[in-house]
Amino acid sequence: DLQMTQSPSSLSASVGDRVTITCQATQDIINYLNWYQQKPGKAPKLLIYDTSKLETGVPSRFSGSGSGTNFTFTISSLQPEDVATYYCQQYDNLLQFTFGPGTRVDIK
Amino acid sequence: QVQLQQSGPGLVKPSQTLSLNCDISGDSVSNKTAAWNWIRQSPSGGLEWLGRTFYMSKWFRDYQLSLKSRLTINPDTSKNQFSLQLRSVTPEDTAIYYCARAYFDGSGYYFDYWGQGALVTVSS
């Protein structure tokens, strides 16, 4: 089974800081990687799809990159409304969707 | 605008069957560029994909391998909805259950619309 890891599991940063989250797969991801934001009591929200494409309406401070087994999600300038948990997700050739364990982002 | 509205009981007894429905508006369950999914989130927070159904000349279903023997996901074209049945539940199946649309853009699938979520507790 393809497994996903995320690091860090949590972070605390100041408003305006650049925040980077990594997602690593145990084998090459042939299909693309997606990123979601989840705030308490809400459903996850799609931010980035196909590794680096910004979902409509999502602020441009969010971005994604990567290939193979290593992927990165970046918030270029952290805002108070970005406090949330972020998940990566992929779809493998066994027709299975897998989410990473999540990264909790707080304001310092 | 696609909207997904979930319904179903919030409490299920151990060994019984958990059943949820997801009503679709703004799209069709037969849309060939979409798959209709169930995802759950345990009390510890992790997201687990359960399965999906989609139409591509005929109906297909894919399930989380570890749950395949207990899961059924079915479309209902007359009501434009899809359903989840999870049999023989235990307290470990207690979670928030989400329905979600996975859109296929030619490259891969991504979950772009989600239901509101429903907490289902398994307890006697």
JSON list of C-alpha atoms in Angstrom, two decimals:
[
{"chain": "A", "resi": 1, "resn": "ASP", "atom": "CA", "xyz": [0.00, 0.00, 0.00]},
{"chain": "A", "resi": 2, "resn": "LEU", "atom": "CA", "xyz": [1.13, 3.52, -0.74]},
{"chain": "A", "resi": 3, "resn": "GLN", "atom": "CA", "xyz": [1.57, 5.47, 2.51]},
{"chain": "A", "resi": 4, "resn": "MET", "atom": "CA", "xyz": [1.79, 9.21, 2.97]},
{"chain": "A", "resi": 5, "resn": "THR", "atom": "CA", "xyz": [3.73, 11.09, 5.62]},
{"chain": "A", "resi": 6, "resn": "GLN", "atom": "CA", "xyz": [3.61, 14.79, 6.38]},
{"chain": "A", "resi": 7, "resn": "SER", "atom": "CA", "xyz": [6.06, 16.97, 8.23]},
{"chain": "A", "resi": 8, "resn": "PRO", "atom": "CA", "xyz": [5.93, 18.66, 10.52]},
{"chain": "A", "resi": 9, "resn": "SER", "atom": "CA", "xyz": [2.88, 17.31, 12.32]},
{"chain": "A", "resi": 10, "resn": "SER", "atom": "CA", "xyz": [2.32, 20.78, 13.74]},
{"chain": "A", "resi": 11, "resn": "LEU", "atom": "CA", "xyz": [3.91, 24.21, 13.57]},
{"chain": "A", "resi": 12, "resn": "SER", "atom": "CA", "xyz": [3.52, 27.63, 15.07]},
{"chain": "A", "resi": 13, "resn": "ALA", "atom": "CA", "xyz": [4.54, 30.70, 13.06]},
{"chain": "A", "resi": 14, "resn": "SER", "atom": "CA", "xyz": [4.08, 34.45, 13.11]},
{"chain": "A", "resi": 15, "resn": "VAL", "atom": "CA", "xyz": [1.77, 36.42, 10.86]},
{"chain": "A", "resi": 16, "resn": "GLY", "atom": "CA", "xyz": [3.63, 37.15, 7.64]},
{"chain": "A", "resi": 17, "resn": "ASP", "atom": "CA", "xyz": [5.96, 34.15, 7.93]},
{"chain": "A", "resi": 18, "resn": "ARG", "atom": "CA", "xyz": [6.57, 31.73, 5.09]},
{"chain": "A", "resi": 19, "resn": "VAL", "atom": "CA", "xyz": [5.28, 28.28, 6.03]},
{"chain": "A", "resi": 20, "resn": "THR", "atom": "CA", "xyz": [6.27, 25.07, 4.28]},
{"chain": "A", "resi": 21, "resn": "ILE", "atom": "CA", "xyz": [4.76, 21.61, 4.72]},
{"chain": "A", "resi": 22, "resn": "THR", "atom": "CA", "xyz": [6.16, 18.51, 3.08]},
{"chain": "A", "resi": 23, "resn": "CYS", "atom": "CA", "xyz": [4.36, 15.37, 2.02]},
{"chain": "A", "resi": 24, "resn": "GLN", "atom": "CA", "xyz": [6.29, 12.22, 1.23]},
{"chain": "A", "resi": 25, "resn": "ALA", "atom": "CA", "xyz": [5.01, 9.05, -0.38]},
{"chain": "A", "resi": 26, "resn": "THR", "atom": "CA", "xyz": [6.46, 5.58, 0.06]},
{"chain": "A", "resi": 27, "resn": "GLN", "atom": "CA", "xyz": [6.51, 5.11, -3.72]},
{"chain": "A", "resi": 28, "resn": "ASP", "atom": "CA", "xyz": [6.38, 7.35, -6.78]},
{"chain": "A", "resi": 29, "resn": "ILE", "atom": "CA", "xyz": [3.06, 9.10, -7.21]},
{"chain": "A", "resi": 30, "resn": "ILE", "atom": "CA", "xyz": [2.14, 8.72, -10.83]},
{"chain": "A", "resi": 31, "resn": "ASN", "atom": "CA", "xyz": [-1.04, 10.72, -10.45]},
{"chain": "A", "resi": 32, "resn": "TYR", "atom": "CA", "xyz": [-0.96, 14.17, -9.01]},
{"chain": "A", "resi": 33, "resn": "LEU", "atom": "CA", "xyz": [-1.08, 15.30, -5.39]},
{"chain": "A", "resi": 34, "resn": "ASN", "atom": "CA", "xyz": [-3.77, 17.50, -3.84]},
{"chain": "A", "resi": 35, "resn": "TRP", "atom": "CA", "xyz": [-3.83, 19.70, -0.72]},
{"chain": "A", "resi": 36, "resn": "TYR", "atom": "CA", "xyz": [-6.76, 20.53, 1.58]},
{"chain": "A", "resi": 37, "resn": "GLN", "atom": "CA", "xyz": [-7.37, 22.94, 4.44]},
{"chain": "A", "resi": 38, "resn": "GLN", "atom": "CA", "xyz": [-9.65, 21.96, 7.31]},
{"chain": "A", "resi": 39, "resn": "LYS", "atom": "CA", "xyz": [-10.86, 24.32, 10.00]},
{"chain": "A", "resi": 40, "resn": "PRO", "atom": "CA", "xyz": [-12.49, 23.02, 13.21]},
{"chain": "A", "resi": 41, "resn": "GLY", "atom": "CA", "xyz": [-16.02, 21.77, 12.70]},
{"chain": "A", "resi": 42, "resn": "LYS", "atom": "CA", "xyz": [-15.83, 22.14, 8.92]},
{"chain": "A", "resi": 43, "resn": "ALA", "atom": "CA", "xyz": [-15.34, 19.82, 5.97]},
{"chain": "A", "resi": 44, "resn": "PRO", "atom": "CA", "xyz": [-11.94, 19.92, 4.26]},
{"chain": "A", "resi": 45, "resn": "LYS", "atom": "CA", "xyz": [-11.57, 22.51, 1.52]},
{"chain": "A", "resi": 46, "resn": "LEU", "atom": "CA", "xyz": [-9.58, 21.96, -1.67]},
{"chain": "A", "resi": 47, "resn": "LEU", "atom": "CA", "xyz": [-6.71, 24.43, -2.05]},
{"chain": "A", "resi": 48, "resn": "ILE", "atom": "CA", "xyz": [-4.27, 22.90, -4.55]},
{"chain": "A", "resi": 49, "resn": "TYR", "atom": "CA", "xyz": [-4.93, 20.16, -7.11]},
{"chain": "A", "resi": 50, "resn": "ASP", "atom": "CA", "xyz": [-2.73, 18.36, -9.62]},
{"chain": "A", "resi": 51, "resn": "THR", "atom": "CA", "xyz": [0.32, 19.21, -7.44]},
{"chain": "A", "resi": 52, "resn": "SER", "atom": "CA", "xyz": [0.48, 22.92, -8.24]},
{"chain": "A", "resi": 53, "resn": "LYS", "atom": "CA", "xyz": [-2.83, 24.24, -9.58]},
{"chain": "A", "resi": 54, "resn": "LEU", "atom": "CA", "xyz": [-4.66, 26.75, -7.42]},
{"chain": "A", "resi": 55, "resn": "GLU", "atom": "CA", "xyz": [-8.36, 26.06, -6.92]},
{"chain": "A", "resi": 56, "resn": "THR", "atom": "CA", "xyz": [-10.62, 28.89, -8.03]},
{"chain": "A", "resi": 57, "resn": "GLY", "atom": "CA", "xyz": [-11.08, 31.51, -5.34]},
{"chain": "A", "resi": 58, "resn": "VAL", "atom": "CA", "xyz": [-8.12, 30.37, -3.23]},
{"chain": "A", "resi": 59, "resn": "PRO", "atom": "CA", "xyz": [-5.64, 33.17, -2.34]},
{"chain": "A", "resi": 60, "resn": "SER", "atom": "CA", "xyz": [-2.39, 33.17, -4.29]},
{"chain": "A", "resi": 61, "resn": "ARG", "atom": "CA", "xyz": [-0.29, 32.97, -1.11]},
{"chain": "A", "resi": 62, "resn": "PHE", "atom": "CA", "xyz": [-0.97, 29.22, -1.23]},
{"chain": "A", "resi": 63, "resn": "SER", "atom": "CA", "xyz": [1.14, 27.13, -3.60]},
{"chain": "A", "resi": 64, "resn": "GLY", "atom": "CA", "xyz": [2.27, 23.57, -4.22]},
{"chain": "A", "resi": 65, "resn": "SER", "atom": "CA", "xyz": [5.13, 21.83, -5.99]},
{"chain": "A", "resi": 66, "resn": "GLY", "atom": "CA", "xyz": [6.93, 18.53, -6.24]},
{"chain": "A", "resi": 67, "resn": "SER", "atom": "CA", "xyz": [7.16, 15.26, -8.10]},
{"chain": "A", "resi": 68, "resn": "GLY", "atom": "CA", "xyz": [7.96, 11.61, -7.56]},
{"chain": "A", "resi": 69, "resn": "THR", "atom": "CA", "xyz": [7.76, 10.96, -3.84]},
{"chain": "A", "resi": 70, "resn": "ASN", "atom": "CA", "xyz": [8.36, 14.46, -2.44]},
{"chain": "A", "resi": 71, "resn": "PHE", "atom": "CA", "xyz": [5.85, 17.29, -2.47]},
{"chain": "A", "resi": 72, "resn": "THR", "atom": "CA", "xyz": [5.71, 20.72, -0.84]},
{"chain": "A", "resi": 73, "resn": "PHE", "atom": "CA", "xyz": [2.89, 23.03, 0.19]},
{"chain": "A", "resi": 74, "resn": "THR", "atom": "CA", "xyz": [3.72, 26.67, 0.95]},
{"chain": "A", "resi": 75, "resn": "ILE", "atom": "CA", "xyz": [1.93, 29.62, 2.48]},
{"chain": "A", "resi": 76, "resn": "SER", "atom": "CA", "xyz": [4.02, 32.59, 1.38]},
{"chain": "A", "resi": 77, "resn": "SER", "atom": "CA", "xyz": [2.75, 34.96, 4.07]},
{"chain": "A", "resi": 78, "resn": "LEU", "atom": "CA", "xyz": [0.80, 33.38, 6.92]},
{"chain": "A", "resi": 79, "resn": "GLN", "atom": "CA", "xyz": [-2.46, 35.11, 7.81]},
{"chain": "A", "resi": 80, "resn": "PRO", "atom": "CA", "xyz": [-4.61, 34.65, 10.94]},
{"chain": "A", "resi": 81, "resn": "GLU", "atom": "CA", "xyz": [-7.35, 33.00, 8.88]},
{"chain": "A", "resi": 82, "resn": "ASP", "atom": "CA", "xyz": [-4.88, 30.29, 7.78]},
{"chain": "A", "resi": 83, "resn": "VAL", "atom": "CA", "xyz": [-5.01, 28.63, 11.20]},
{"chain": "A", "resi": 84, "resn": "ALA", "atom": "CA", "xyz": [-6.16, 25.12, 10.26]},
{"chain": "A", "resi": 85, "resn": "THR", "atom": "CA", "xyz": [-5.00, 21.58, 9.62]},
{"chain": "A", "resi": 86, "resn": "TYR", "atom": "CA", "xyz": [-3.61, 20.86, 6.17]},
{"chain": "A", "resi": 87, "resn": "TYR", "atom": "CA", "xyz": [-3.76, 17.46, 4.45]},
{"chain": "A", "resi": 88, "resn": "CYS", "atom": "CA", "xyz": [-2.14, 16.09, 1.34]},
{"chain": "A", "resi": 89, "resn": "GLN", "atom": "CA", "xyz": [-4.00, 13.44, -0.68]},
{"chain": "A", "resi": 90, "resn": "GLN", "atom": "CA", "xyz": [-3.17, 11.22, -3.60]},
{"chain": "A", "resi": 91, "resn": "TYR", "atom": "CA", "xyz": [-4.85, 8.64, -5.81]},
{"chain": "A", "resi": 92, "resn": "ASP", "atom": "CA", "xyz": [-2.86, 5.53, -6.66]},
{"chain": "A", "resi": 93, "resn": "ASN", "atom": "CA", "xyz": [-2.97, 2.87, -9.33]},
{"chain": "A", "resi": 94, "resn": "LEU", "atom": "CA", "xyz": [-4.76, 0.46, -6.99]},
{"chain": "A", "resi": 95, "resn": "LEU", "atom": "CA", "xyz": [-7.75, 2.83, -7.23]},
{"chain": "A", "resi": 96, "resn": "GLN", "atom": "CA", "xyz": [-7.25, 3.94, -3.64]},
{"chain": "A", "resi": 97, "resn": "PHE", "atom": "CA", "xyz": [-7.31, 7.47, -2.29]},
{"chain": "A", "resi": 98, "resn": "THR", "atom": "CA", "xyz": [-4.96, 8.18, 0.60]},
{"chain": "A", "resi": 99, "resn": "PHE", "atom": "CA", "xyz": [-4.67, 11.22, 2.84]},
{"chain": "A", "resi": 100, "resn": "GLY", "atom": "CA", "xyz": [-1.61, 12.29, 4.75]},
{"chain": "A", "resi": 101, "resn": "PRO", "atom": "CA", "xyz": [-1.89, 12.48, 8.57]},
{"chain": "A", "resi": 102, "resn": "GLY", "atom": "CA", "xyz": [-2.21, 16.27, 8.55]},
{"chain": "A", "resi": 103, "resn": "THR", "atom": "CA", "xyz": [-0.21, 19.30, 9.69]},
{"chain": "A", "resi": 104, "resn": "ARG", "atom": "CA", "xyz": [-1.71, 21.66, 12.23]},
{"chain": "A", "resi": 105, "resn": "VAL", "atom": "CA", "xyz": [-0.78, 25.31, 11.69]},
{"chain": "A", "resi": 106, "resn": "ASP", "atom": "CA", "xyz": [-1.15, 27.86, 14.51]},
{"chain": "A", "resi": 107, "resn": "ILE", "atom": "CA", "xyz": [-0.21, 31.50, 14.97]},
{"chain": "A", "resi": 108, "resn": "LYS", "atom": "CA", "xyz": [2.65, 32.20, 17.35]},
{"chain": "B", "resi": 1, "resn": "GLN", "atom": "CA", "xyz": [-22.89, 25.34, -7.67]},
{"chain": "B", "resi": 2, "resn": "VAL", "atom": "CA", "xyz": [-22.73, 21.73, -6.52]},
{"chain": "B", "resi": 3, "resn": "GLN", "atom": "CA", "xyz": [-24.20, 20.99, -3.10]},
{"chain": "B", "resi": 4, "resn": "LEU", "atom": "CA", "xyz": [-24.13, 17.73, -1.19]},
{"chain": "B", "resi": 5, "resn": "GLN", "atom": "CA", "xyz": [-26.61, 17.17, 1.64]},
{"chain": "B", "resi": 6, "resn": "GLN", "atom": "CA", "xyz": [-26.12, 14.21, 3.94]},
{"chain": "B", "resi": 7, "resn": "SER", "atom": "CA", "xyz": [-28.76, 12.41, 5.97]},
{"chain": "B", "resi": 8, "resn": "GLY", "atom": "CA", "xyz": [-28.91, 9.42, 8.26]},
{"chain": "B", "resi": 9, "resn": "PRO", "atom": "CA", "xyz": [-28.97, 8.38, 11.92]},
{"chain": "B", "resi": 10, "resn": "GLY", "atom": "CA", "xyz": [-26.36, 9.66, 14.30]},
{"chain": "B", "resi": 11, "resn": "LEU", "atom": "CA", "xyz": [-26.37, 6.59, 16.55]},
{"chain": "B", "resi": 12, "resn": "VAL", "atom": "CA", "xyz": [-25.96, 2.97, 15.53]},
{"chain": "B", "resi": 13, "resn": "LYS", "atom": "CA", "xyz": [-25.73, -0.07, 17.76]},
{"chain": "B", "resi": 14, "resn": "PRO", "atom": "CA", "xyz": [-22.74, -2.42, 17.54]},
{"chain": "B", "resi": 15, "resn": "SER", "atom": "CA", "xyz": [-23.12, -5.23, 14.97]},
{"chain": "B", "resi": 16, "resn": "GLN", "atom": "CA", "xyz": [-25.78, -3.28, 13.10]},
{"chain": "B", "resi": 17, "resn": "THR", "atom": "CA", "xyz": [-25.57, -1.49, 9.74]},
{"chain": "B", "resi": 18, "resn": "LEU", "atom": "CA", "xyz": [-24.65, 2.16, 9.37]},
{"chain": "B", "resi": 19, "resn": "SER", "atom": "CA", "xyz": [-26.60, 3.76, 6.51]},
{"chain": "B", "resi": 20, "resn": "LEU", "atom": "CA", "xyz": [-26.15, 7.27, 5.12]},
{"chain": "B", "resi": 21, "resn": "ASN", "atom": "CA", "xyz": [-27.47, 9.08, 2.07]},
{"chain": "B", "resi": 22, "resn": "CYS", "atom": "CA", "xyz": [-26.01, 12.00, 0.14]},
{"chain": "B", "resi": 23, "resn": "ASP", "atom": "CA", "xyz": [-28.34, 14.12, -1.99]},
{"chain": "B", "resi": 24, "resn": "ILE", "atom": "CA", "xyz": [-26.72, 15.87, -4.95]},
{"chain": "B", "resi": 25, "resn": "SER", "atom": "CA", "xyz": [-27.83, 19.22, -6.33]},
{"chain": "B", "resi": 26, "resn": "GLY", "atom": "CA", "xyz": [-26.14, 21.14, -9.13]},
{"chain": "B", "resi": 27, "resn": "ASP", "atom": "CA", "xyz": [-24.71, 17.97, -10.70]},
{"chain": "B", "resi": 28, "resn": "SER", "atom": "CA", "xyz": [-25.77, 14.46, -11.66]},
{"chain": "B", "resi": 29, "resn": "VAL", "atom": "CA", "xyz": [-24.72, 11.21, -10.02]},
{"chain": "B", "resi": 30, "resn": "SER", "atom": "CA", "xyz": [-24.29, 9.94, -13.61]},
{"chain": "B", "resi": 31, "resn": "ASN", "atom": "CA", "xyz": [-21.76, 12.67, -14.53]},
{"chain": "B", "resi": 32, "resn": "LYS", "atom": "CA", "xyz": [-18.95, 10.86, -16.36]},
{"chain": "B", "resi": 33, "resn": "THR", "atom": "CA", "xyz": [-16.29, 13.30, -15.09]},
{"chain": "B", "resi": 34, "resn": "ALA", "atom": "CA", "xyz": [-17.08, 12.73, -11.42]},
{"chain": "B", "resi": 35, "resn": "ALA", "atom": "CA", "xyz": [-16.94, 10.01, -8.78]},
{"chain": "B", "resi": 36, "resn": "TRP", "atom": "CA", "xyz": [-19.09, 10.06, -5.66]},
{"chain": "B", "resi": 37, "resn": "ASN", "atom": "CA", "xyz": [-17.24, 9.23, -2.47]},
{"chain": "B", "resi": 38, "resn": "TRP", "atom": "CA", "xyz": [-17.57, 8.56, 1.23]},
{"chain": "B", "resi": 39, "resn": "ILE", "atom": "CA", "xyz": [-14.78, 9.68, 3.54]},
{"chain": "B", "resi": 40, "resn": "ARG", "atom": "CA", "xyz": [-14.66, 9.50, 7.33]},
{"chain": "B", "resi": 41, "resn": "GLN", "atom": "CA", "xyz": [-12.69, 11.26, 10.01]},
{"chain": "B", "resi": 42, "resn": "SER", "atom": "CA", "xyz": [-11.96, 9.50, 13.26]},
{"chain": "B", "resi": 43, "resn": "PRO", "atom": "CA", "xyz": [-12.04, 11.25, 16.65]},
{"chain": "B", "resi": 44, "resn": "SER", "atom": "CA", "xyz": [-8.23, 11.38, 16.46]},
{"chain": "B", "resi": 45, "resn": "GLY", "atom": "CA", "xyz": [-8.54, 13.47, 13.29]},
{"chain": "B", "resi": 46, "resn": "GLY", "atom": "CA", "xyz": [-7.25, 11.34, 10.43]},
{"chain": "B", "resi": 47, "resn": "LEU", "atom": "CA", "xyz": [-9.12, 11.28, 7.12]},
{"chain": "B", "resi": 48, "resn": "GLU", "atom": "CA", "xyz": [-9.91, 7.87, 5.64]},
{"chain": "B", "resi": 49, "resn": "TRP", "atom": "CA", "xyz": [-11.36, 7.35, 2.18]},
{"chain": "B", "resi": 50, "resn": "LEU", "atom": "CA", "xyz": [-14.01, 4.61, 2.27]},
{"chain": "B", "resi": 51, "resn": "GLY", "atom": "CA", "xyz": [-15.08, 4.17, -1.32]},
{"chain": "B", "resi": 52, "resn": "ARG", "atom": "CA", "xyz": [-16.68, 5.62, -4.43]},
{"chain": "B", "resi": 53, "resn": "THR", "atom": "CA", "xyz": [-19.15, 4.97, -7.19]},
{"chain": "B", "resi": 54, "resn": "PHE", "atom": "CA", "xyz": [-19.03, 6.42, -10.67]},
{"chain": "B", "resi": 55, "resn": "TYR", "atom": "CA", "xyz": [-20.62, 6.00, -14.08]},
{"chain": "B", "resi": 56, "resn": "MET", "atom": "CA", "xyz": [-18.59, 5.29, -17.21]},
{"chain": "B", "resi": 57, "resn": "SER", "atom": "CA", "xyz": [-21.00, 3.53, -19.56]},
{"chain": "B", "resi": 58, "resn": "LYS", "atom": "CA", "xyz": [-21.82, 1.33, -16.58]},
{"chain": "B", "resi": 59, "resn": "TRP", "atom": "CA", "xyz": [-21.63, 1.73, -12.82]},
{"chain": "B", "resi": 60, "resn": "PHE", "atom": "CA", "xyz": [-18.34, 1.10, -11.02]},
{"chain": "B", "resi": 61, "resn": "ARG", "atom": "CA", "xyz": [-17.53, 0.88, -7.32]},
{"chain": "B", "resi": 62, "resn": "ASP", "atom": "CA", "xyz": [-14.15, 0.96, -5.59]},
{"chain": "B", "resi": 63, "resn": "TYR", "atom": "CA", "xyz": [-13.66, 0.39, -1.88]},
{"chain": "B", "resi": 64, "resn": "GLN", "atom": "CA", "xyz": [-11.03, 0.87, 0.78]},
{"chain": "B", "resi": 65, "resn": "LEU", "atom": "CA", "xyz": [-9.36, -2.51, 0.76]},
{"chain": "B", "resi": 66, "resn": "SER", "atom": "CA", "xyz": [-9.46, -2.92, 4.54]},
{"chain": "B", "resi": 67, "resn": "LEU", "atom": "CA", "xyz": [-13.24, -2.32, 4.63]},
{"chain": "B", "resi": 68, "resn": "LYS", "atom": "CA", "xyz": [-14.30, -3.91, 1.37]},
{"chain": "B", "resi": 69, "resn": "SER", "atom": "CA", "xyz": [-16.09, -6.87, 2.96]},
{"chain": "B", "resi": 70, "resn": "ARG", "atom": "CA", "xyz": [-18.38, -4.58, 5.01]},
{"chain": "B", "resi": 71, "resn": "LEU", "atom": "CA", "xyz": [-19.02, -1.72, 2.59]},
{"chain": "B", "resi": 72, "resn": "THR", "atom": "CA", "xyz": [-21.58, -1.02, -0.13]},
{"chain": "B", "resi": 73, "resn": "ILE", "atom": "CA", "xyz": [-21.90, 2.28, -1.98]},
{"chain": "B", "resi": 74, "resn": "ASN", "atom": "CA", "xyz": [-24.80, 2.61, -4.38]},
{"chain": "B", "resi": 75, "resn": "PRO", "atom": "CA", "xyz": [-26.06, 5.31, -6.74]},
{"chain": "B", "resi": 76, "resn": "ASP", "atom": "CA", "xyz": [-29.75, 6.16, -7.05]},
{"chain": "B", "resi": 77, "resn": "THR", "atom": "CA", "xyz": [-30.35, 7.93, -10.33]},
{"chain": "B", "resi": 78, "resn": "SER", "atom": "CA", "xyz": [-34.07, 8.48, -9.64]},
{"chain": "B", "resi": 79, "resn": "LYS", "atom": "CA", "xyz": [-33.25, 10.54, -6.54]},
{"chain": "B", "resi": 80, "resn": "ASN", "atom": "CA", "xyz": [-29.87, 11.85, -7.75]},
{"chain": "B", "resi": 81, "resn": "GLN", "atom": "CA", "xyz": [-28.16, 10.60, -4.64]},
{"chain": "B", "resi": 82, "resn": "PHE", "atom": "CA", "xyz": [-25.76, 7.94, -3.46]},
{"chain": "B", "resi": 83, "resn": "SER", "atom": "CA", "xyz": [-25.64, 5.91, -0.30]},
{"chain": "B", "resi": 84, "resn": "LEU", "atom": "CA", "xyz": [-23.27, 4.22, 2.11]},
{"chain": "B", "resi": 85, "resn": "GLN", "atom": "CA", "xyz": [-23.91, 1.00, 3.99]},
{"chain": "B", "resi": 86, "resn": "LEU", "atom": "CA", "xyz": [-21.32, -0.20, 6.50]},
{"chain": "B", "resi": 87, "resn": "ARG", "atom": "CA", "xyz": [-22.22, -3.54, 8.05]},
{"chain": "B", "resi": 88, "resn": "SER", "atom": "CA", "xyz": [-21.29, -5.10, 11.38]},
{"chain": "B", "resi": 89, "resn": "VAL", "atom": "CA", "xyz": [-20.14, -1.85, 12.93]},
{"chain": "B", "resi": 90, "resn": "THR", "atom": "CA", "xyz": [-18.05, -1.60, 16.08]},
{"chain": "B", "resi": 91, "resn": "PRO", "atom": "CA", "xyz": [-17.18, 1.42, 18.25]},
{"chain": "B", "resi": 92, "resn": "GLU", "atom": "CA", "xyz": [-14.08, 1.84, 16.05]},
{"chain": "B", "resi": 93, "resn": "ASP", "atom": "CA", "xyz": [-16.43, 2.95, 13.26]},
{"chain": "B", "resi": 94, "resn": "THR", "atom": "CA", "xyz": [-17.43, 6.01, 15.28]},
{"chain": "B", "resi": 95, "resn": "ALA", "atom": "CA", "xyz": [-16.44, 8.98, 13.14]},
{"chain": "B", "resi": 96, "resn": "ILE", "atom": "CA", "xyz": [-17.60, 12.00, 11.20]},
{"chain": "B", "resi": 97, "resn": "TYR", "atom": "CA", "xyz": [-18.73, 10.74, 7.80]},
{"chain": "B", "resi": 98, "resn": "TYR", "atom": "CA", "xyz": [-18.50, 12.97, 4.73]},
{"chain": "B", "resi": 99, "resn": "CYS", "atom": "CA", "xyz": [-19.76, 12.52, 1.22]},
{"chain": "B", "resi": 100, "resn": "ALA", "atom": "CA", "xyz": [-17.67, 14.22, -1.45]},
{"chain": "B", "resi": 101, "resn": "ARG", "atom": "CA", "xyz": [-17.44, 14.65, -5.19]},
{"chain": "B", "resi": 102, "resn": "ALA", "atom": "CA", "xyz": [-14.16, 13.70, -6.83]},
{"chain": "B", "resi": 103, "resn": "TYR", "atom": "CA", "xyz": [-13.74, 15.51, -10.11]},
{"chain": "B", "resi": 104, "resn": "PHE", "atom": "CA", "xyz": [-11.61, 13.98, -12.84]},
{"chain": "B", "resi": 105, "resn": "ASP", "atom": "CA", "xyz": [-9.84, 16.63, -14.93]},
{"chain": "B", "resi": 106, "resn": "GLY", "atom": "CA", "xyz": [-8.00, 14.23, -17.21]},
{"chain": "B", "resi": 107, "resn": "SER", "atom": "CA", "xyz": [-4.97, 14.05, -14.94]},
{"chain": "B", "resi": 108, "resn": "GLY", "atom": "CA", "xyz": [-6.28, 12.90, -11.61]},
{"chain": "B", "resi": 109, "resn": "TYR", "atom": "CA", "xyz": [-9.12, 13.07, -9.15]},
{"chain": "B", "resi": 110, "resn": "TYR", "atom": "CA", "xyz": [-9.56, 15.70, -6.46]},
{"chain": "B", "resi": 111, "resn": "PHE", "atom": "CA", "xyz": [-12.33, 16.25, -3.90]},
{"chain": "B", "resi": 112, "resn": "ASP", "atom": "CA", "xyz": [-13.83, 19.61, -4.81]},
{"chain": "B", "resi": 113, "resn": "TYR", "atom": "CA", "xyz": [-17.24, 19.47, -3.11]},
{"chain": "B", "resi": 114, "resn": "TRP", "atom": "CA", "xyz": [-18.02, 18.02, 0.30]},
{"chain": "B", "resi": 115, "resn": "GLY", "atom": "CA", "xyz": [-21.12, 17.37, 2.33]},
{"chain": "B", "resi": 116, "resn": "GLN", "atom": "CA", "xyz": [-21.57, 18.98, 5.72]},
{"chain": "B", "resi": 117, "resn": "GLY", "atom": "CA", "xyz": [-20.40, 15.92, 7.61]},
{"chain": "B", "resi": 118, "resn": "ALA", "atom": "CA", "xyz": [-22.35, 13.74, 10.02]},
{"chain": "B", "resi": 119, "resn": "LEU", "atom": "CA", "xyz": [-21.14, 12.39, 13.32]},
{"chain": "B", "resi": 120, "resn": "VAL", "atom": "CA", "xyz": [-22.08, 8.74, 13.64]},
{"chain": "B", "resi": 121, "resn": "THR", "atom": "CA", "xyz": [-21.57, 7.13, 17.01]},
{"chain": "B", "resi": 122, "resn": "VAL", "atom": "CA", "xyz": [-21.53, 3.37, 17.44]},
{"chain": "B", "resi": 123, "resn": "SER", "atom": "CA", "xyz": [-22.73, 2.56, 20.91]},
{"chain": "B", "resi": 124, "resn": "SER", "atom": "CA", "xyz": [-25.26, 0.37, 22.65]}
]
